[in-house]
Coordinates of C-alpha atoms and ligand atoms in Angstrom, one line a residue:
M1 CA -16.8 -18.7 16.3
F2 CA -19.8 -19.8 18.3
V3 CA -20.9 -20.0 21.9
Q4 CA -22.0 -23.4 23.2
I5 CA -23.5 -22.9 26.6
H6 CA -23.2 -26.0 28.8
T7 CA -24.1 -24.5 32.2
V8 CA -26.8 -22.1 33.3
I9 CA -27.1 -20.9 36.9
L10 CA -30.3 -19.2 38.1
R11 CA -30.2 -17.2 41.3
Y12 CA -33.1 -15.5 43.1
L13 CA -31.8 -12.4 45.0
Q14 CA -33.8 -10.4 47.5
M15 CA -32.8 -6.7 47.3
E16 CA -33.9 -4.0 49.6
L17 CA -34.7 -0.6 48.0
K18 CA -33.1 2.4 49.8
S19 CA -36.5 4.1 49.8
P20 CA -39.9 2.7 48.8
F21 CA -41.0 3.2 45.2
T22 CA -44.7 4.1 44.6
T23 CA -46.4 4.1 41.2
S24 CA -50.1 4.4 40.3
F25 CA -50.3 0.7 41.1
G26 CA -48.7 0.4 44.5
T27 CA -45.6 0.6 46.6
M28 CA -42.4 -1.6 46.4
K29 CA -40.0 -1.8 49.3
T30 CA -38.0 -4.8 48.2
R31 CA -37.1 -5.9 44.7
P32 CA -36.4 -9.5 43.8
V33 CA -33.7 -10.0 41.1
L34 CA -33.3 -13.1 38.9
L35 CA -29.7 -13.4 38.0
V36 CA -28.8 -15.6 35.0
E37 CA -25.2 -16.8 34.6
V38 CA -24.2 -18.8 31.5
V39 CA -20.9 -20.6 31.0
D40 CA -19.6 -21.8 27.6
E41 CA -17.3 -24.8 26.8
D42 CA -14.2 -22.7 27.3
G43 CA -15.4 -21.3 30.7
V44 CA -16.4 -17.9 29.4
C45 CA -19.2 -16.5 31.5
G46 CA -22.1 -14.2 30.6
W47 CA -24.6 -12.4 32.9
G48 CA -28.2 -11.5 32.4
E49 CA -30.9 -10.2 34.7
G50 CA -34.6 -10.9 34.8
V51 CA -36.6 -7.8 35.5
A52 CA -40.1 -9.1 36.4
F53 CA -41.3 -8.1 39.9
S54 CA -42.9 -10.4 42.5
A55 CA -46.4 -9.4 41.4
P56 CA -47.7 -9.0 37.8
W57 CA -48.7 -5.4 38.0
Y58 CA -46.5 -4.0 35.3
T59 CA -46.8 -6.9 32.8
E60 CA -48.2 -10.4 33.2
E61 CA -44.8 -11.9 34.2
T62 CA -43.5 -12.4 37.7
I63 CA -40.1 -13.6 38.9
E64 CA -41.6 -17.1 39.5
T65 CA -43.2 -17.3 36.0
T66 CA -39.8 -16.2 34.6
W67 CA -38.0 -18.9 36.5
H68 CA -40.5 -21.5 35.3
M69 CA -40.2 -20.5 31.6
L70 CA -36.5 -20.5 31.8
E71 CA -36.2 -23.9 33.5
T72 CA -38.9 -25.7 31.5
F73 CA -38.5 -24.2 28.0
L74 CA -35.8 -21.6 27.4
I75 CA -32.7 -23.2 28.9
P76 CA -33.4 -26.5 27.1
L77 CA -33.8 -24.6 23.9
L78 CA -30.5 -22.8 24.5
F79 CA -28.7 -26.1 25.2
Q80 CA -30.0 -27.6 22.0
A81 CA -27.5 -26.0 19.6
P82 CA -24.6 -23.6 19.5
V83 CA -25.2 -19.9 19.0
Y84 CA -23.3 -18.3 16.2
H85 CA -24.8 -14.9 16.9
P86 CA -27.2 -14.0 19.8
D87 CA -29.7 -12.6 17.2
E88 CA -30.6 -16.2 16.4
L89 CA -32.2 -16.6 19.8
R90 CA -35.1 -14.4 18.9
D91 CA -36.2 -17.1 16.4
R92 CA -35.2 -20.0 18.6
F93 CA -37.3 -18.7 21.5
S94 CA -40.3 -17.7 19.3
I95 CA -41.9 -21.1 19.8
V96 CA -42.6 -19.8 23.4
R97 CA -45.3 -17.2 23.2
R98 CA -44.6 -13.9 24.9
N99 CA -42.8 -14.3 28.3
Y100 CA -40.5 -11.6 27.1
M101 CA -38.7 -10.9 30.4
A102 CA -37.8 -14.6 30.7
K103 CA -36.4 -14.6 27.2
A104 CA -34.5 -11.3 27.7
A105 CA -32.8 -12.5 30.9
L106 CA -31.2 -15.5 29.1
E107 CA -30.6 -13.8 25.8
G108 CA -28.8 -11.0 27.6
A109 CA -26.5 -13.4 29.3
V110 CA -25.6 -15.0 26.0
W111 CA -25.0 -11.5 24.5
D112 CA -22.5 -10.8 27.3
A113 CA -20.7 -14.2 26.7
F114 CA -20.7 -13.5 23.0
A115 CA -19.1 -10.1 23.4
K116 CA -16.5 -11.5 25.8
R117 CA -15.6 -14.3 23.3
H118 CA -15.1 -11.7 20.7
G119 CA -13.1 -9.5 23.0
V120 CA -15.3 -6.5 22.7
S121 CA -17.6 -4.5 24.9
L122 CA -21.3 -5.3 24.9
S123 CA -21.9 -1.8 23.5
S124 CA -19.6 -2.4 20.5
A125 CA -21.1 -5.9 20.0
L126 CA -24.5 -4.2 19.7
G127 CA -23.2 -1.6 17.3
G128 CA -23.2 1.2 19.9
E129 CA -21.1 4.3 19.3
K130 CA -21.6 6.6 22.3
K131 CA -18.9 6.8 24.9
E132 CA -21.3 8.3 27.5
V133 CA -25.1 8.2 27.9
E134 CA -27.3 10.9 29.5
V135 CA -29.6 9.8 32.3
G136 CA -32.6 11.2 34.3
V137 CA -34.4 10.0 37.4
S138 CA -37.8 8.6 38.0
I139 CA -39.4 9.8 41.3
G140 CA -42.2 7.8 42.8
I141 CA -45.4 9.1 44.3
Q142 CA -44.8 10.6 47.8
P143 CA -45.7 13.8 49.7
I144 CA -45.0 16.8 47.5
T145 CA -42.4 18.3 49.9
N146 CA -40.4 15.0 49.5
I147 CA -40.8 15.2 45.7
L148 CA -39.5 18.8 45.7
K149 CA -36.5 17.7 47.8
R150 CA -35.8 14.8 45.6
I151 CA -35.9 17.0 42.5
E152 CA -33.5 19.5 44.0
Q153 CA -31.1 16.7 45.0
A154 CA -31.3 15.1 41.5
L155 CA -30.6 18.4 39.8
A156 CA -27.7 19.1 42.1
E157 CA -26.3 15.7 41.0
G158 CA -26.7 16.8 37.4
Y159 CA -29.5 14.5 36.2
K160 CA -30.7 15.6 32.8
R161 CA -34.5 15.3 33.3
I162 CA -37.0 14.5 36.0
K163 CA -39.9 12.0 35.7
I164 CA -42.6 11.8 38.3
K165 CA -45.3 9.2 38.6
I166 CA -48.9 10.3 38.4
K167 CA -52.4 8.8 38.9
P168 CA -55.9 10.2 38.9
G169 CA -56.1 12.8 41.6
W170 CA -52.3 13.0 41.8
D171 CA -51.5 14.8 38.6
V172 CA -52.3 18.4 37.6
D173 CA -51.8 20.0 41.1
V174 CA -48.5 18.2 41.6
V175 CA -47.2 19.2 38.2
R176 CA -48.3 22.8 38.8
E177 CA -46.5 22.9 42.2
I178 CA -43.3 21.4 40.6
R179 CA -43.4 24.0 37.8
H180 CA -43.9 26.8 40.4
H181 CA -40.5 25.8 42.0
F182 CA -38.7 24.6 38.9
P183 CA -40.1 26.5 35.9
D184 CA -37.5 25.3 33.4
V185 CA -36.5 21.8 34.5
P186 CA -36.9 19.1 31.8
L187 CA -40.0 17.3 33.2
M188 CA -42.2 14.4 32.3
V189 CA -44.9 12.3 33.9
D190 CA -45.6 8.5 33.8
A191 CA -49.1 7.2 34.6
N192 CA -48.4 3.5 34.3
S193 CA -51.7 3.0 32.6
A194 CA -53.9 4.6 35.3
Y195 CA -56.2 6.6 33.0
S196 CA -58.9 6.0 30.4
L197 CA -60.3 8.2 27.6
R198 CA -62.9 9.4 30.1
D199 CA -60.1 11.3 31.8
I200 CA -59.2 13.2 28.6
D201 CA -59.9 16.7 30.1
R202 CA -57.6 16.1 33.0
L203 CA -54.9 14.8 30.7
K204 CA -55.4 17.8 28.3
A205 CA -54.9 20.1 31.4
L206 CA -51.3 18.8 31.5
D207 CA -50.7 20.5 28.2
D208 CA -50.2 23.8 30.1
Y209 CA -46.9 22.7 31.8
E210 CA -44.5 22.1 29.0
L211 CA -43.9 18.4 29.8
L212 CA -41.4 16.6 27.6
M213 CA -44.0 13.7 27.3
I214 CA -46.7 11.8 29.1
E215 CA -45.7 8.2 29.5
Q216 CA -48.3 5.4 29.1
P217 CA -51.5 7.2 30.2
L218 CA -53.9 4.5 29.0
A219 CA -54.3 0.7 29.1
V220 CA -51.3 -1.6 28.8
D221 CA -52.5 -3.3 25.7
D222 CA -54.0 -0.3 24.0
I223 CA -52.9 1.6 20.9
V224 CA -56.3 2.7 19.6
D225 CA -57.3 5.0 22.4
H226 CA -53.8 6.3 22.7
A227 CA -54.1 7.4 19.1
K228 CA -57.3 9.3 19.9
L229 CA -55.8 10.9 22.9
Q230 CA -52.6 11.9 21.0
A231 CA -54.7 13.6 18.4
N232 CA -56.2 15.8 21.1
L233 CA -53.0 16.5 23.1
N234 CA -50.1 18.8 22.3
T235 CA -47.8 17.0 24.7
P236 CA -46.2 13.9 23.1
I237 CA -47.4 10.6 24.4
C238 CA -44.6 8.1 25.1
L239 CA -45.6 4.4 25.1
D240 CA -44.0 2.0 27.6
E241 CA -46.2 -1.0 28.5
S242 CA -48.0 -1.0 25.1
I243 CA -44.8 -1.8 23.1
C244 CA -43.7 -5.4 23.6
S245 CA -42.3 -6.1 20.1
Y246 CA -41.2 -4.6 16.8
E247 CA -44.7 -5.3 15.5
D248 CA -46.3 -3.4 18.4
A249 CA -44.0 -0.4 17.6
K250 CA -44.8 -0.6 13.9
R251 CA -48.6 -0.5 14.6
A252 CA -48.3 2.3 17.1
I253 CA -46.3 4.4 14.7
E254 CA -48.8 3.7 11.9
L255 CA -51.7 4.6 14.1
K256 CA -49.9 7.7 15.5
S257 CA -50.5 6.4 19.0
C258 CA -47.4 8.0 20.3
R259 CA -44.6 10.4 19.4
V260 CA -41.9 8.8 21.6
V261 CA -41.0 5.2 22.5
N262 CA -39.6 3.9 25.8
I263 CA -37.5 0.8 25.1
K264 CA -36.9 -1.7 27.9
I265 CA -34.9 -4.8 27.1
G266 CA -37.0 -7.0 29.4
R267 CA -40.4 -5.8 28.2
V268 CA -39.5 -6.5 24.5
G269 CA -37.8 -9.9 24.9
G270 CA -34.2 -8.9 24.7
L271 CA -31.4 -6.8 23.1
T272 CA -32.0 -8.1 19.6
E273 CA -35.7 -7.0 19.6
A274 CA -34.7 -3.7 21.4
K275 CA -32.3 -3.0 18.6
R276 CA -34.9 -3.7 15.9
I277 CA -37.4 -1.3 17.6
H278 CA -34.6 1.3 17.8
D279 CA -33.9 0.9 14.1
L280 CA -37.6 1.1 13.2
C281 CA -38.1 4.3 15.3
Q282 CA -35.0 5.8 13.7
Q283 CA -36.5 5.2 10.2
H284 CA -39.7 6.9 11.3
H285 CA -38.0 9.8 13.2
I286 CA -39.6 8.7 16.5
P287 CA -37.3 9.5 19.4
V288 CA -36.5 6.7 21.8
W289 CA -35.0 6.4 25.2
C290 CA -34.0 3.5 27.5
G291 CA -36.5 2.8 30.3
G292 CA -35.7 1.3 33.7
M293 CA -37.1 -1.4 35.9
L294 CA -35.3 -0.7 39.2
E295 CA -32.6 -3.1 38.0
G296 CA -29.6 -4.5 39.9
G297 CA -26.2 -3.9 38.5
V298 CA -26.3 -6.5 35.7
G299 CA -29.6 -5.2 34.2
R300 CA -28.3 -1.6 34.6
A301 CA -25.1 -2.5 32.6
H302 CA -27.2 -4.0 29.8
S303 CA -29.4 -0.8 29.7
I304 CA -26.3 1.4 29.5
A305 CA -24.9 -0.7 26.6
L306 CA -28.2 -0.5 24.7
A307 CA -28.4 3.3 25.1
T308 CA -25.1 3.7 23.3
L309 CA -27.0 3.0 20.0
P310 CA -27.1 6.3 17.9
H311 CA -30.9 6.9 18.0
F312 CA -31.2 6.9 21.8
S313 CA -31.6 10.7 21.9
L314 CA -33.4 11.3 25.2
P315 CA -32.0 10.6 28.7
S316 CA -32.4 7.0 30.0
D317 CA -34.2 6.0 33.3
T318 CA -30.9 4.4 34.3
A319 CA -29.9 6.3 37.5
A320 CA -26.8 5.5 39.6
S321 CA -26.7 2.3 41.7
A322 CA -26.8 4.5 44.8
N323 CA -30.2 5.9 43.8
Y324 CA -31.6 2.4 44.5
W325 CA -29.3 0.4 46.7
E326 CA -27.0 0.7 49.7
R327 CA -24.7 -1.6 47.8
D328 CA -25.1 -2.9 44.3
F329 CA -23.7 -6.3 43.4
I330 CA -21.4 -5.2 40.7
D331 CA -17.9 -3.6 40.8
P332 CA -17.6 -0.8 40.2
E333 CA -21.1 0.4 41.0
V334 CA -22.8 2.5 38.3
T335 CA -22.1 6.2 39.0
V336 CA -23.4 9.3 37.4
D337 CA -21.2 12.3 36.7
N338 CA -23.1 15.5 35.8
G339 CA -26.0 13.5 34.4
R340 CA -23.9 11.2 32.3
I341 CA -22.7 7.6 32.7
F342 CA -19.3 6.9 31.1
V343 CA -19.5 3.7 29.1
R344 CA -17.0 1.1 30.3
Q345 CA -14.8 -0.2 27.4
Q346 CA -13.9 -3.6 29.1
I347 CA -15.2 -6.7 27.4
G348 CA -18.8 -7.8 27.8
I349 CA -21.0 -5.8 30.2
G350 CA -17.9 -4.0 31.5
Y351 CA -18.7 -4.6 35.2
T352 CA -17.7 -7.4 37.4
V353 CA -20.3 -9.4 39.3
N354 CA -19.4 -9.4 43.0
L355 CA -20.2 -12.9 44.1
T356 CA -19.9 -12.0 47.8
E357 CA -22.6 -9.4 47.4
V358 CA -24.6 -11.8 45.3
E359 CA -24.5 -14.6 47.7
R360 CA -25.3 -12.4 50.6
R361 CA -28.8 -11.8 49.0
T362 CA -29.3 -15.2 47.3
V363 CA -32.5 -16.8 48.5
R364 CA -32.2 -19.8 46.2
S365 CA -30.2 -20.9 43.2
K366 CA -30.1 -23.8 40.8
I367 CA -27.6 -25.2 38.3
Y368 CA -28.7 -26.5 34.9
K369 CA -26.2 -28.6 32.9
R370 CA -26.4 -29.6 29.2
S371 CA -26.5 -33.3 28.8
R372 CA -23.9 -34.6 26.2
G373 CA -24.4 -37.0 23.4
Ligands
OSB401 O1 -43.0 2.6 34.2 O2 -41.0 3.2 33.7 C1 -41.8 2.6 34.5 C2 -40.1 1.3 37.6 C3 -40.7 0.1 37.7 C4 -41.6 -0.3 36.8 C5 -42.0 0.5 35.8 C6 -41.4 1.8 35.7 C7 -40.4 2.2 36.6 C8 -39.8 3.5 36.6 C9 -38.5 3.6 37.3 O3 -40.3 4.5 36.2 C10 -37.3 3.4 36.4 C11 -36.0 3.2 37.1 O4 -35.6 4.1 37.8 O5 -35.5 2.1 37.0
MG402 MG1 -43.1 3.7 32.4

């Protein structure tokens, strides 16, 4: 059985976040979403989501570069030949350098169509086993009283761990204050690359607060300084931005640049690559967890399916739809019950895309057709 995609529809959605999200880089109030719909010869649909933002602060990609790469290179490559298994797309797309979020958006849609054709859930198609996944929340930079309130709320909702964003000058004091109010809460921090080795004393001071890990303290493309830092820290370093491929993960493990890896489907170029990194980390006893990109429902569904793989042993950054949106564009919306998401067993991503909700937010869309003959 194979999937021959003959139509791809790209949609640019403008979503409004319930509350602004601030990282070491800046504040986001809205979130553009690139929705990818693929349709095969028998009318089976698959859905993917591009996770690049409007500005290239997290990686070099933006929603516009993603659209361009899809339109000019990746969709034509997909149309060229049938897909017997979505794993083939990693090779087929490799003639395009990097542009991982663009690749992941299209590959994810094909994975969904593939699972639907085979009558299985995306989780099963990937080899996932878990029936539920544990999740935490990521809380942006904001006045400390708001952070404390958000933590209390998240714990009341059962979230399994709390992550806060830090930056130079907004770190040790904030963590100390949180620990004063919540001495035992599973807590971690994410710097989104805001420090350099010159800040080593400040980062070492975080060792006193029993953090689960420090996520991406140093440069986005670094694994050498992270190794030096890790050798001087008791707290595990978790790499996010620095790991864009299996090879990146391999080198980081070899250099001991981190003790934990955050896997995001978009950042690494798709589910196939995410699975390869998962397997590699499993072999090396490096715990992994599934990161988040403030996704809409389709991206969220993909992250849930990925996190059902056996070695995802730490809570994901996949909070409930209601943590981000007044109304998500899938049915049902993603809900969290005592810190867990129950994995839907329906075929494909397991959620239905609500076209009314999609169209309400669509700024532009374009249909691409495979030419026959
Ligand atoms: O670094 O993990 C990150 C959000 C946007 C970009 C990068 C990151 C994040 C988060 C939030 O931390 C994760 C989420 O709730 O989706
Ligand atoms: Mg991060």
